[in-house]
XYZ file of C-alpha atoms in Angstrom:
772
model
C 16.215 -1.281 -44.678
C 13.415 0.756 -41.878
C 13.964 3.241 -40.469
C 12.917 4.812 -37.173
C 10.999 7.029 -38.973
C 9.639 3.406 -40.198
C 9.442 1.634 -37.251
C 7.713 5.093 -35.642
C 5.003 4.824 -38.084
C 4.528 1.398 -37.681
C 4.275 1.727 -33.806
C 2.199 4.454 -33.888
C -0.182 2.774 -36.068
C -0.648 -0.185 -33.904
C -1.128 2.753 -31.163
C -3.565 4.158 -32.898
C -5.977 1.170 -34.165
C -6.262 0.104 -30.381
C -7.024 2.928 -29.200
C -10.468 3.159 -31.619
C -11.248 -0.585 -31.171
C -14.495 -0.821 -32.413
C -16.851 -3.297 -30.101
C -18.869 -5.638 -31.131
C -19.689 -9.083 -31.376
C -15.974 -10.881 -33.025
C -13.795 -8.203 -31.881
C -12.759 -9.995 -28.971
C -9.783 -10.818 -29.399
C -8.808 -7.521 -31.633
C -7.604 -5.549 -28.242
C -4.766 -8.951 -26.639
C -4.078 -9.843 -30.413
C -3.283 -5.133 -30.827
C -1.162 -6.449 -27.382
C 0.442 -8.315 -28.338
C 1.861 -7.264 -30.964
C 2.677 -3.889 -29.122
C 5.195 -6.188 -26.874
C 6.745 -7.450 -29.829
C 7.389 -3.960 -31.171
C 8.126 -2.415 -27.795
C 10.975 -5.676 -27.126
C 12.357 -5.854 -30.176
C 12.719 -1.446 -31.044
C 14.407 -2.028 -26.654
C 16.637 1.105 -26.587
C 15.946 2.311 -28.719
C 12.627 4.093 -27.708
C 14.259 6.531 -25.826
C 16.545 8.291 -29.506
C 15.183 11.270 -30.126
C 13.591 11.525 -26.653
C 10.800 13.346 -27.684
C 9.405 11.213 -30.252
C 9.742 7.553 -28.903
C 8.690 8.570 -25.123
C 5.830 10.791 -25.904
C 3.957 8.330 -28.011
C 5.126 5.454 -25.791
C 4.887 7.211 -21.709
C 1.212 9.192 -24.227
C -0.247 7.535 -26.191
C 0.776 3.670 -26.067
C 0.806 3.895 -22.277
C -3.010 5.095 -22.113
C -3.960 2.571 -24.473
C -2.892 0.359 -21.803
C -4.838 2.024 -19.011
C -7.731 1.215 -20.762
C -7.748 -2.065 -22.122
C -6.860 -3.038 -18.294
C -10.063 -1.292 -17.128
C -11.564 -4.783 -17.853
C -13.666 -7.417 -17.758
C -11.703 -9.354 -19.628
C -9.000 -11.755 -18.168
C -7.299 -12.306 -21.573
C -7.054 -8.076 -22.376
C -5.976 -7.638 -18.920
C -3.009 -9.986 -19.433
C -1.843 -8.575 -22.193
C -1.980 -5.051 -20.766
C -0.472 -4.956 -17.746
C 2.830 -7.935 -19.589
C 3.186 -4.861 -22.396
C 3.251 -1.818 -19.416
C 6.135 -4.875 -17.854
C 7.996 -4.927 -20.863
C 7.413 -0.755 -21.183
C 8.820 -0.375 -17.851
C 11.451 -2.700 -18.703
C 13.210 -1.476 -21.210
C 12.188 2.721 -19.617
C 12.097 2.664 -16.112
C 12.814 6.062 -15.029
C 11.446 7.418 -18.541
C 7.786 4.890 -17.978
C 8.234 4.908 -13.671
C 4.863 7.500 -13.374
C 3.282 5.555 -16.037
C 4.430 2.184 -14.186
C 2.788 3.886 -10.264
C -0.315 4.322 -12.241
C -1.034 0.927 -14.272
C 0.170 -0.749 -10.446
C -1.532 2.228 -7.687
C -3.948 2.963 -9.742
C -5.673 0.023 -11.709
C -3.626 -3.458 -11.005
C -4.113 -3.686 -7.496
C -7.643 -1.295 -7.019
C -8.471 -4.366 -9.259
C -6.555 -7.124 -7.348
C -8.344 -5.689 -4.011
C -12.062 -4.667 -5.515
C -15.448 -7.397 -4.046
C -16.471 -6.939 -7.530
C -13.711 -8.698 -9.076
C -13.731 -12.300 -10.775
C -11.596 -14.384 -9.262
C -10.129 -14.895 -12.373
C -9.465 -10.860 -12.327
C -7.577 -11.235 -9.079
C -5.601 -13.381 -10.258
C -4.011 -12.165 -13.668
C -3.137 -8.931 -10.925
C -1.320 -12.495 -8.635
C 0.784 -13.153 -11.959
C 1.558 -10.160 -13.237
C 3.125 -9.423 -9.721
C 4.513 -12.687 -9.294
C 6.789 -12.045 -12.704
C 7.775 -8.985 -11.953
C 9.107 -10.006 -7.888
C 10.675 -12.658 -10.394
C 12.700 -9.865 -12.078
C 15.756 -8.554 -9.470
C 16.206 -5.520 -8.618
C 12.462 -4.373 -9.490
C 11.417 -4.925 -6.297
C 14.251 -2.068 -5.306
C 13.341 -0.439 -7.341
C 9.791 0.585 -6.688
C 11.133 1.239 -3.123
C 14.081 3.581 -4.135
C 12.496 5.840 -5.990
C 8.321 5.416 -5.611
C 8.648 4.544 -1.146
C 11.561 6.374 -0.449
C 10.393 9.766 -2.603
C 7.570 12.337 -0.717
C 6.033 13.066 -3.586
C 4.031 8.846 -5.228
C 2.176 6.087 -2.829
C 5.013 3.847 -0.992
C 3.801 1.389 -3.509
C 6.658 -1.460 -2.966
C 4.110 -2.085 0.465
C 1.301 -1.206 -1.518
C 2.529 -4.866 -2.884
C 3.045 -6.396 -0.248
C 1.112 -5.567 1.832
C -2.004 -6.672 -0.983
C 0.012 -9.929 -1.494
C 0.188 -11.231 2.206
C -3.272 -10.807 2.439
C -3.914 -12.423 -0.584
C -3.080 -15.436 1.530
C -5.020 -14.958 4.379
C -7.664 -18.321 3.098
C -10.974 -17.605 3.917
C -11.356 -21.200 5.352
C -9.529 -24.209 4.641
C -8.126 -25.235 2.651
C -5.693 -23.321 0.301
C -7.771 -21.673 -2.129
C -5.811 -21.067 -5.354
C -6.078 -17.344 -5.241
C -4.339 -18.023 -1.820
C -1.416 -20.877 -4.061
C -0.649 -17.174 -6.827
C 0.224 -14.756 -3.710
C 2.215 -16.762 -1.914
C 3.567 -18.118 -4.561
C 5.013 -13.851 -6.469
C 5.194 -13.568 -2.323
C 7.822 -16.510 -1.494
C 9.760 -14.194 -5.239
C 9.768 -11.688 -3.360
C 11.083 -12.079 -0.786
C 14.160 -14.365 -2.605
C 14.102 -11.502 -4.737
C 15.182 -8.512 -1.634
C 17.083 -12.231 -0.874
C 19.540 -11.584 -3.939
C 23.429 -9.245 -3.876
C 25.122 -8.065 -6.613
C 21.184 -7.469 -8.532
C 21.745 -6.093 -11.956
C 20.173 -3.485 -13.995
C 16.416 -4.450 -14.823
C 18.364 -3.733 -18.593
C 21.746 -4.023 -18.013
C 22.019 -2.872 -21.322
C 20.612 0.437 -21.452
C 21.274 3.633 -19.937
C 18.129 4.915 -19.090
C 17.357 8.140 -19.707
C 16.634 10.304 -15.914
C 18.752 7.536 -13.861
C 20.998 9.499 -11.282
C 24.041 8.232 -11.768
C 26.603 6.033 -9.222
C 26.088 7.011 -5.272
C 26.693 3.700 -3.673
C 26.499 4.150 0.280
C 26.409 7.117 0.847
C 22.421 7.826 -1.512
C 21.493 4.903 0.201
C 21.862 7.709 3.533
C 19.704 10.002 1.453
C 16.951 8.042 0.438
C 16.538 6.576 4.631
C 16.285 9.528 5.182
C 14.204 10.715 2.906
C 11.908 7.407 3.633
C 12.461 8.392 7.723
C 10.978 11.935 6.859
C 7.835 10.263 4.942
C 7.241 8.191 7.413
C 6.693 9.972 10.475
C 4.691 12.704 7.310
C 2.714 9.584 7.725
C 2.894 9.578 11.941
C 1.848 12.781 11.893
C -0.940 12.505 8.844
C -2.062 9.859 11.722
C -2.744 11.945 14.567
C -4.146 15.340 12.390
C -7.001 13.219 10.247
C -7.694 12.708 13.837
C -6.698 16.703 15.621
C -5.116 19.522 13.720
C -3.506 20.874 16.524
C -1.891 16.704 17.277
C -0.666 16.362 14.197
C 0.877 20.070 13.855
C 2.185 18.955 17.578
C 3.822 15.880 16.849
C 5.215 17.770 13.245
C 6.844 19.504 16.102
C 8.704 17.316 18.886
C 10.174 15.496 15.476
C 11.754 18.615 14.359
C 9.195 18.933 10.565
C 7.583 21.830 12.240
C 9.323 24.672 13.819
C 7.187 26.641 16.663
C 5.160 29.087 16.019
C 3.983 26.941 12.729
C 4.317 28.458 9.633
C 1.998 28.669 6.489
C 4.494 27.631 4.596
C 5.343 24.413 7.282
C 1.291 23.503 7.596
C 1.314 23.515 3.717
C 3.720 21.269 3.310
C 2.389 18.437 4.866
C -0.862 18.295 3.683
C 1.375 18.688 0.451
C 2.660 15.674 0.951
C 2.070 13.583 3.550
C -0.248 9.782 2.553
C -2.845 8.893 4.562
C -4.772 12.684 4.930
C -8.270 12.176 5.394
C -9.404 14.040 2.992
C -12.263 15.620 4.163
C -10.651 16.677 6.927
C -7.743 18.627 5.265
C -10.854 20.688 2.866
C -12.536 21.721 6.640
C -8.976 22.808 7.912
C -7.633 24.934 3.952
C -11.773 26.598 4.587
C -11.657 27.517 8.041
C -11.889 31.436 7.582
C -8.569 32.082 11.228
C -5.151 33.841 10.220
C -3.036 30.476 10.595
C -5.760 28.858 8.389
C -6.321 31.250 5.196
C -2.749 31.362 4.867
C -1.894 27.791 3.988
C -4.546 28.256 1.848
C -3.312 29.993 -0.171
C 0.405 28.971 0.176
C -1.511 24.957 -0.200
C -3.611 27.095 -4.084
C 0.575 28.222 -4.538
C 1.956 25.104 -4.415
C 0.487 23.947 -7.234
C 1.393 24.512 -10.819
C -1.606 24.782 -12.828
C 0.759 25.593 -15.713
C -1.371 24.270 -19.670
C -4.281 22.612 -17.843
C -7.545 24.236 -19.288
C -9.800 25.277 -16.152
C -12.231 22.549 -15.417
C -9.574 19.585 -15.746
C -6.866 22.788 -13.019
C -9.723 22.369 -10.587
C -10.124 18.041 -11.185
C -6.296 18.175 -9.912
C -7.126 20.744 -7.198
C -9.857 18.619 -5.381
C -8.352 15.445 -6.376
C -6.062 16.519 -2.942
C -8.624 16.931 -0.534
C -12.966 16.834 0.031
C -14.544 19.701 -0.438
C -16.585 20.739 2.377
C -20.077 21.338 2.832
C -20.273 24.888 3.772
C -20.780 27.095 1.217
C -18.751 29.460 3.351
C -15.809 27.418 2.848
C -16.041 26.589 -1.102
C -15.949 29.781 -1.145
C -12.970 30.711 0.756
C -11.010 27.161 -1.300
C -12.495 28.308 -4.423
C -11.312 32.340 -4.481
C -7.720 30.836 -3.227
C -7.843 28.664 -6.614
C -9.191 30.646 -8.395
C -6.450 33.484 -7.648
C -3.889 30.832 -8.837
C -4.799 29.934 -11.741
C -5.810 33.207 -12.869
C -1.612 33.970 -12.319
C -1.035 31.712 -14.095
C -2.385 32.330 -17.024
C -0.724 35.627 -16.707
C 2.063 34.795 -16.573
C 2.062 32.114 -20.215
C 0.567 34.744 -21.482
C -3.128 33.449 -21.153
C -5.455 36.509 -21.541
C -8.309 34.905 -21.398
C -9.335 35.591 -18.093
C -9.832 39.551 -17.404
C -9.704 38.977 -13.728
C -9.265 36.565 -10.501
C -13.165 37.389 -10.084
C -14.431 35.832 -13.529
C -12.564 32.545 -12.821
C -14.427 32.459 -9.801
C -17.499 32.847 -11.106
C -16.536 30.286 -13.649
C -15.050 27.419 -10.766
C -18.356 28.226 -9.055
C -20.510 28.020 -12.399
C -18.881 24.327 -13.100
C -19.000 22.719 -9.587
C -22.691 23.767 -10.354
C -22.829 22.020 -13.573
C -21.192 18.982 -12.811
C -23.090 18.103 -9.774
C -26.464 18.858 -11.847
C -24.761 16.607 -14.529
C -24.572 13.882 -11.906
C -27.496 14.042 -9.389
C -29.012 11.070 -10.286
C -31.703 12.023 -8.248
C -32.505 15.019 -10.943
C -34.681 14.441 -13.707
C -34.032 17.726 -15.653
C -29.899 18.155 -17.038
C -28.924 21.584 -17.134
C -28.133 21.446 -21.283
C -25.003 23.341 -22.806
C -27.129 26.065 -24.052
C -27.780 27.074 -20.187
C -24.958 26.692 -19.253
C -23.441 29.236 -21.606
C -26.521 31.661 -20.572
C -25.496 31.442 -17.498
C -22.233 32.340 -17.363
C -22.564 35.899 -20.228
C -21.146 38.444 -18.523
C -18.750 37.265 -16.524
C -15.947 38.111 -17.710
C -15.056 41.459 -16.344
C -12.642 43.876 -16.798
C -13.383 46.553 -13.860
C -9.550 48.741 -14.857
C -11.644 49.134 -18.521
C -15.798 49.503 -16.907
C -16.124 46.176 -19.432
C -17.601 42.802 -18.367
C -17.030 39.885 -21.916
C -19.497 36.685 -22.962
C -15.999 34.288 -22.227
C -14.822 32.122 -25.956
C -17.655 30.131 -26.441
C -15.532 26.950 -27.926
C -14.599 27.075 -23.730
C -17.582 26.546 -22.454
C -18.451 24.433 -24.535
C -15.779 21.600 -24.283
C -16.162 22.077 -20.133
C -19.616 21.232 -20.075
C -18.596 18.034 -22.754
C -15.211 17.482 -20.162
C -17.964 17.776 -17.338
C -20.326 15.732 -18.907
C -18.405 12.689 -19.890
C -15.635 13.150 -16.138
C -17.710 13.731 -13.361
C -14.918 15.267 -10.317
C -15.608 13.543 -7.424
C -16.132 15.736 -4.763
C -17.666 13.758 -1.882
C -16.422 10.491 -3.446
C -16.083 7.739 -0.169
C -17.084 5.114 -3.394
C -13.958 3.184 -3.877
C -11.610 2.979 -6.782
C -13.182 -0.634 -8.025
C -16.711 0.997 -7.813
C -17.143 3.957 -9.289
C -17.563 2.424 -13.063
C -14.468 2.715 -16.105
C -12.653 6.066 -16.837
C -12.745 7.632 -20.456
C -9.820 7.126 -22.355
C -9.331 11.592 -22.159
C -9.003 11.332 -18.496
C -6.238 8.141 -18.811
C -4.558 10.201 -21.310
C -4.923 13.812 -19.122
C -3.515 11.071 -16.138
C -0.917 9.807 -17.660
C 0.714 13.071 -19.351
C 1.114 14.410 -15.755
C 2.910 11.459 -14.863
C 5.314 11.552 -17.558
C 6.572 14.165 -16.362
C 7.340 13.175 -13.347
C 10.082 11.040 -11.581
C 12.363 12.003 -14.210
C 15.457 11.982 -11.028
C 15.953 7.793 -11.695
C 17.594 5.947 -8.399
C 18.861 2.820 -10.506
C 19.368 -0.290 -7.932
C 22.725 0.027 -8.103
C 23.408 2.892 -6.956
C 21.484 2.766 -3.756
C 22.097 -1.206 -2.661
C 22.330 -2.279 1.097
C 18.664 -1.054 1.517
C 17.098 -4.493 1.346
C 16.735 -5.035 5.951
C 14.737 -1.482 5.144
C 12.871 -2.634 3.215
C 11.844 -6.208 5.073
C 11.465 -3.860 7.920
C 8.974 -2.365 6.881
C 6.141 -5.267 6.028
C 7.230 -8.187 8.330
C 4.426 -7.863 9.525
C 1.885 -8.914 6.903
C 4.516 -11.226 5.731
C 4.677 -13.516 8.655
C 0.079 -12.864 9.551
C 0.067 -14.471 5.537
C 2.857 -16.974 5.570
C 1.972 -18.310 8.927
C -1.957 -18.096 8.446
C -1.563 -20.133 5.117
C 0.373 -22.887 6.956
C -2.095 -22.777 9.700
C -4.962 -23.446 6.882
C -2.494 -26.809 4.901
C -3.427 -30.063 5.802
C -1.121 -32.274 3.673
C 3.288 -31.674 4.195
C 2.176 -30.242 -0.391
C -0.168 -27.734 0.981
C 2.828 -26.770 3.870
C 5.395 -26.179 0.929
C 5.011 -22.251 -0.506
C 4.025 -21.201 3.492
C 6.432 -22.419 5.120
C 8.602 -21.959 2.209
C 7.915 -18.260 2.612
C 8.181 -18.778 5.782
C 11.592 -20.069 6.183
C 13.713 -17.067 3.571
C 11.762 -13.901 5.888
C 13.562 -15.943 8.248
C 16.867 -15.617 6.698
C 16.321 -12.223 5.957
C 15.441 -11.238 8.983
C 18.937 -12.969 10.238
C 20.691 -11.361 7.381
C 19.699 -8.103 8.137
C 20.097 -8.591 12.173
C 16.819 -8.376 13.020
C 15.190 -9.753 15.747
C 11.729 -9.610 16.143
C 10.662 -10.420 12.688
C 12.637 -14.355 14.060
C 10.699 -14.148 18.256
C 7.192 -13.318 16.288
C 8.266 -16.470 14.198
C 9.290 -18.922 17.265
C 6.357 -17.787 18.859
C 3.872 -18.669 16.325
C 6.333 -22.309 15.027
C 5.419 -23.446 18.737
C 2.052 -23.329 18.364
C 2.018 -25.105 15.437
C 3.954 -27.588 17.113
C 1.091 -27.595 19.601
C 3.856 -29.128 21.522
C 4.028 -26.823 24.423
C 0.030 -27.157 24.541
C 0.342 -30.963 25.441
C -1.449 -32.370 28.227
C 1.662 -33.181 31.539
C -0.659 -36.506 31.327
C -0.306 -36.734 27.432
C 3.625 -35.963 26.768
C 4.302 -39.402 26.181
C 1.657 -38.927 22.846
C 3.684 -36.286 21.454
C 5.691 -38.271 19.012
C 2.747 -40.329 17.379
C 1.241 -36.539 17.912
C 4.587 -35.785 15.564
C 4.808 -38.082 12.978
C 1.674 -37.431 12.084
C 0.676 -34.573 11.362
C 2.751 -32.574 8.436
C 2.164 -29.492 10.396
C 3.496 -29.422 13.556
C 6.229 -31.653 11.620
C 6.867 -28.472 9.273
C 6.778 -26.526 12.661
C 9.535 -28.505 14.415
C 11.891 -28.447 11.468
C 11.279 -25.139 10.660
C 11.677 -23.986 14.338
C 15.043 -25.897 15.360
C 16.664 -24.345 12.128
C 16.248 -20.730 13.129
C 16.828 -21.878 16.925
C 20.526 -23.943 14.809
C 21.798 -21.406 13.135
C 20.243 -17.797 13.481
C 21.054 -18.244 17.083
C 22.370 -15.120 17.348
C 20.204 -13.185 16.103
C 17.058 -14.081 18.367
C 15.568 -12.146 21.335
C 12.260 -12.849 22.818
C 11.866 -16.330 21.069
C 14.334 -18.057 23.973
C 10.906 -18.796 25.520
C 8.895 -20.353 23.281
C 12.533 -22.639 22.009
C 12.930 -23.054 24.993
C 9.705 -24.725 26.057
C 9.869 -27.097 23.399
C 12.972 -27.710 24.120
C 11.833 -29.295 28.362
C 9.016 -30.644 26.822
C 10.492 -33.520 24.761
C 12.667 -33.997 27.212
C 10.122 -34.752 29.407
C 8.163 -37.110 26.681
C 11.354 -39.019 26.789
C 12.085 -37.799 23.620
C 16.252 -36.075 24.400
C 17.895 -35.513 27.287
C 18.933 -31.826 28.665
C 21.648 -33.340 30.543
C 23.329 -36.661 31.340
C 22.159 -35.507 35.140
C 17.847 -34.502 33.677
C 15.287 -36.332 35.810
C 14.507 -38.630 33.153
C 11.193 -38.789 31.846
C 8.213 -41.401 33.764
C 7.113 -44.505 32.287
C 4.206 -44.255 29.505
C 1.333 -45.539 31.101
C 0.261 -48.096 28.907
C -1.121 -48.165 26.110
C -4.809 -49.247 26.866
C -4.866 -51.562 22.986
C -8.214 -52.988 21.323
C -10.024 -55.693 22.926
C -10.741 -58.803 21.712
C -13.894 -58.429 22.661
C -14.651 -55.783 21.076
C -12.761 -56.200 17.607
C -14.925 -58.100 15.739
C -17.304 -55.554 16.600
C -14.861 -52.207 14.788
C -14.554 -55.017 11.592
C -10.734 -54.564 12.123
C -7.375 -57.288 12.377
C -5.994 -57.989 15.381
C -3.329 -55.241 15.713
C -4.628 -52.299 12.775
C -4.199 -49.308 15.310
C -1.230 -50.204 16.976
C 0.887 -50.500 14.307
C -0.276 -47.305 12.928
C 0.558 -45.634 15.997
C 3.963 -47.063 16.725
C 4.647 -45.802 13.152
C 3.438 -42.596 13.294
C 5.872 -42.599 17.102
C 8.247 -43.447 15.296
C 8.251 -41.456 12.985
C 8.307 -38.165 15.295
C 11.316 -39.946 17.164
C 13.232 -39.911 13.898
C 11.978 -36.104 13.677
C 12.989 -34.783 16.661
C 16.919 -36.319 16.714
C 17.049 -35.317 13.247
C 16.259 -31.937 13.192
C 18.760 -31.590 15.918
C 16.516 -29.775 18.860
C 18.250 -31.709 21.314
C 21.909 -30.157 20.084
C 20.754 -26.150 20.673
C 21.641 -26.096 23.915
C 24.441 -28.270 24.100
C 26.082 -25.667 21.829
C 25.788 -21.787 22.658
C 29.540 -20.736 23.540
C 29.327 -18.832 20.188
C 26.099 -17.321 20.854
C 26.329 -14.174 21.079
C 26.279 -12.440 24.244
C 23.071 -10.097 23.390
C 21.415 -13.513 22.260
C 22.721 -15.789 25.269
C 21.764 -13.576 28.103
C 17.705 -13.892 25.648
C 18.922 -17.286 26.659
C 19.354 -17.360 29.520
C 16.908 -14.749 30.572
C 14.218 -17.260 29.170
C 15.402 -20.294 30.952
C 15.657 -18.435 34.334
C 11.363 -17.370 33.337
C 10.420 -21.064 31.656
C 7.552 -23.715 34.068
C 8.994 -26.169 34.143
C 6.527 -29.120 35.026
C 6.020 -30.206 38.294
C 7.683 -33.294 38.680
C 9.996 -31.767 37.255
C 10.269 -27.605 38.365
C 14.245 -27.392 38.850
C 14.922 -29.031 35.413
C 15.688 -25.190 33.797
C 17.356 -23.924 36.601
C 19.448 -27.220 35.410
C 20.101 -26.125 31.789
C 20.770 -22.768 33.199
C 23.768 -23.915 35.137
C 24.832 -26.223 31.980
C 24.792 -22.789 29.847
C 25.780 -21.013 32.636
C 29.271 -23.083 32.607
C 30.197 -23.661 29.052
C 30.495 -19.853 28.755
C 32.503 -19.009 32.009
C 34.742 -16.776 30.221
C 31.278 -14.679 29.079
C 30.496 -14.942 32.438
C 28.714 -11.602 32.790
C 25.764 -11.963 29.858
C 24.510 -14.716 32.812
C 25.847 -14.065 36.352
C 22.520 -11.642 36.723
C 19.934 -14.505 36.111
C 22.312 -17.422 37.665
C 22.669 -16.147 40.783
C 18.847 -14.934 40.752
C 17.298 -17.973 40.167
C 19.252 -20.143 42.316
C 18.978 -17.909 45.123
C 15.580 -18.480 43.923
C 15.792 -21.948 43.446
C 17.571 -22.441 47.917
C 14.556 -20.675 49.349
C 12.175 -21.645 47.951
C 13.452 -24.950 49.887
C 13.625 -27.378 46.313
C 14.509 -30.692 47.321
C 18.317 -31.665 46.735
C 18.108 -33.029 43.645
C 20.633 -32.911 40.907
C 19.715 -29.532 39.269
C 19.690 -27.326 42.181
C 22.814 -29.143 43.425
C 24.198 -28.854 39.730
C 23.021 -25.367 39.466
C 25.032 -24.609 43.431
C 28.120 -25.942 42.274
C 27.938 -23.611 39.253
C 27.549 -20.552 41.108
C 30.294 -21.767 43.226
C 32.499 -22.113 39.937
C 31.974 -18.897 38.682
C 32.595 -16.776 41.584
C 36.816 -16.841 41.098
C 35.815 -15.783 37.529
C 32.370 -13.048 38.331
C 34.949 -11.022 41.565
C 37.714 -10.737 37.961
C 34.458 -8.410 35.929
C 34.152 -5.161 37.197
C 30.643 -4.794 37.182
C 29.378 -7.865 38.837
C 31.895 -8.485 41.155
C 29.954 -6.765 43.796
C 27.142 -8.853 43.315
C 29.537 -11.986 44.259
C 30.233 -11.551 48.283
C 26.186 -12.212 48.560
C 26.009 -15.426 46.763
C 28.885 -17.195 48.336
C 27.133 -15.893 52.310
C 24.230 -17.981 50.117
C 26.091 -20.127 49.919
C 28.118 -20.594 53.149
C 23.502 -20.812 53.976
C 23.192 -24.176 52.182
C 23.699 -27.562 55.043
C 26.954 -28.453 55.089
C 26.071 -32.307 53.872
C 25.081 -30.474 50.435
C 28.039 -28.759 50.773
C 30.560 -31.974 50.673
C 28.924 -33.366 48.186
C 29.365 -30.512 45.469
C 33.389 -30.343 46.852
C 34.922 -31.587 44.433
C 32.783 -29.982 41.377
C 33.743 -26.957 41.824
C 36.879 -27.917 43.049
C 37.170 -29.447 39.411
C 35.790 -26.892 38.247
C 37.961 -23.450 39.764
C 41.366 -25.456 38.474
C 39.620 -24.907 35.279
C 38.793 -21.234 35.810
C 42.880 -20.745 36.631
C 44.248 -23.149 34.484
């Protein structure tokens, strides 16, 4: 049989073959076949890839993932799909051990391709499909969040993925494209995954190396605190980009910096904060003020260049900020780099350099070489011999009073590295526009990634963060799904956007997030077009509903949120109330038995017989279609249950009830029935008499306004005055509102005796019920 050494040999052989695939006609399928073969090998090996740790993991995490990165940078959709599929399999097996590699592949390759202006539609769809397949795996998004978004040293990978999917769902113009559909499918899978409880680990049979043991609720609290710090750093970065002084002041205001601020605190901020403008950072580090010089030294001292050749160390150092153009600033920055690099060389016994001055001079020489070799306007490039000659005698040892040449092999290696892989000093191009990177640079990046994320947190060890996750992304999620719904024309096209909106509403309600629900309701109301219907055309609402799939879906979604998630709704009650009032005015539902009845619809003007022969219509064809649509619209209003929303309020949460009362009080009714919302408010108040404090203030203010403005004594006004009189006995027992009762009784005393007589019986009944 085959042992571990044979399996290692097979895997290593396939990786080497993939790394050296020649380019040429007829060879295009070969990389895809090798990538597929590697996927099979990884799946077959499973947990065995972790043992022994140093052997397989070095092969998989560095060599294999490097060739995956190289092959993912392709114009071939099939090759990209095979690369991303292999990366997902590696992550499923190694998880924490492969987290750094996944960060590189997702954040710097897949998402860059997906967002690239030059990327083909086929490549973008491959990325969307790969993300959709990843989102459907239970726990994967949660683990990305806790290990990247909650980690100060990592990008917000979960957030970036969701933002990309949301943006991709936005249609350029109706109808939805296949690109939009794939994005919506992936977005829906992500939302559904966040709704799952008790998620199993990605590989339940394996115990990943580097995974932190359980921490439960305490671990979740720790991660939430880390995420809060990260958000504050991002806000501080935004301030710092506009003014370093404002950024520093913000850090002090949230307790992330002392007053006065120290160099260590600012260096930490410049290293950890995401979203900093690299140009601003470079200018700040290059200033000659005492604090800036201390920050620069501390910033450089916190860099770890162990094991890096000098050009790689310089590349890493300059990747964190943009080198200023002023020569004095460049000199100060490169000197700080040279001092740090030389100190670490001494620590590990690397004695090639005799002093930090030698490192400083060579650093300048490397920057000049980089500019010379990659300046498109430079027609005569520096040769290797010229580079070697320019650096003769720079390795000076002042103590020994001697100067030496640096090893030629070192200078040769530096020259070839810079020649094949430019150090981008003033890089404003997007990653997608930079072209392919050499394989050597990906291998070095994967080596760095392999050392990261050793403290990996499994999702089952830090549960309960889905609400926090959704709270950070609901804005773009709703924007993408709503825009897709707006551009959909048919019920089939509406299916995915409405499913995504339904999943988002469910998540928001589950985690008591009112803002997403309120935002969603305000836009769903617009999609129904009901509140925007002119008063003279309200009789056509049923017909419009019956003939518009978009209006039908939006009304059904709005009614579901109001019925099932009403406890969480706050400002969203306003749109709900406006729809119900207009539907009552249109005669499609009844708010209250005493509510004014809608005016009869004007007679429909049919197509006259004088014109039918010109139009070529059969008698009654158009009217039949309109009647069918009207019947469907009426059926939808009854079926969705929107009419019962304001009648069953006894079980609403107190805050939601107060918000509903405020919405009813501020609702603008039709000119024909200006007091209709007041009637509903009175009815809701009486129905919730056991918690009168939630509605008393709003009811009294609205009734006072109606009476003082001299509204006609119609049933709504009579019912509302009756409600105030009846609830006064209950209100006087509640200390928080008891002081308002005498004023309201005085208002009742000013009502005409004839009107009071009409409501006396009702008041008596309510008082009896209150005392019972």
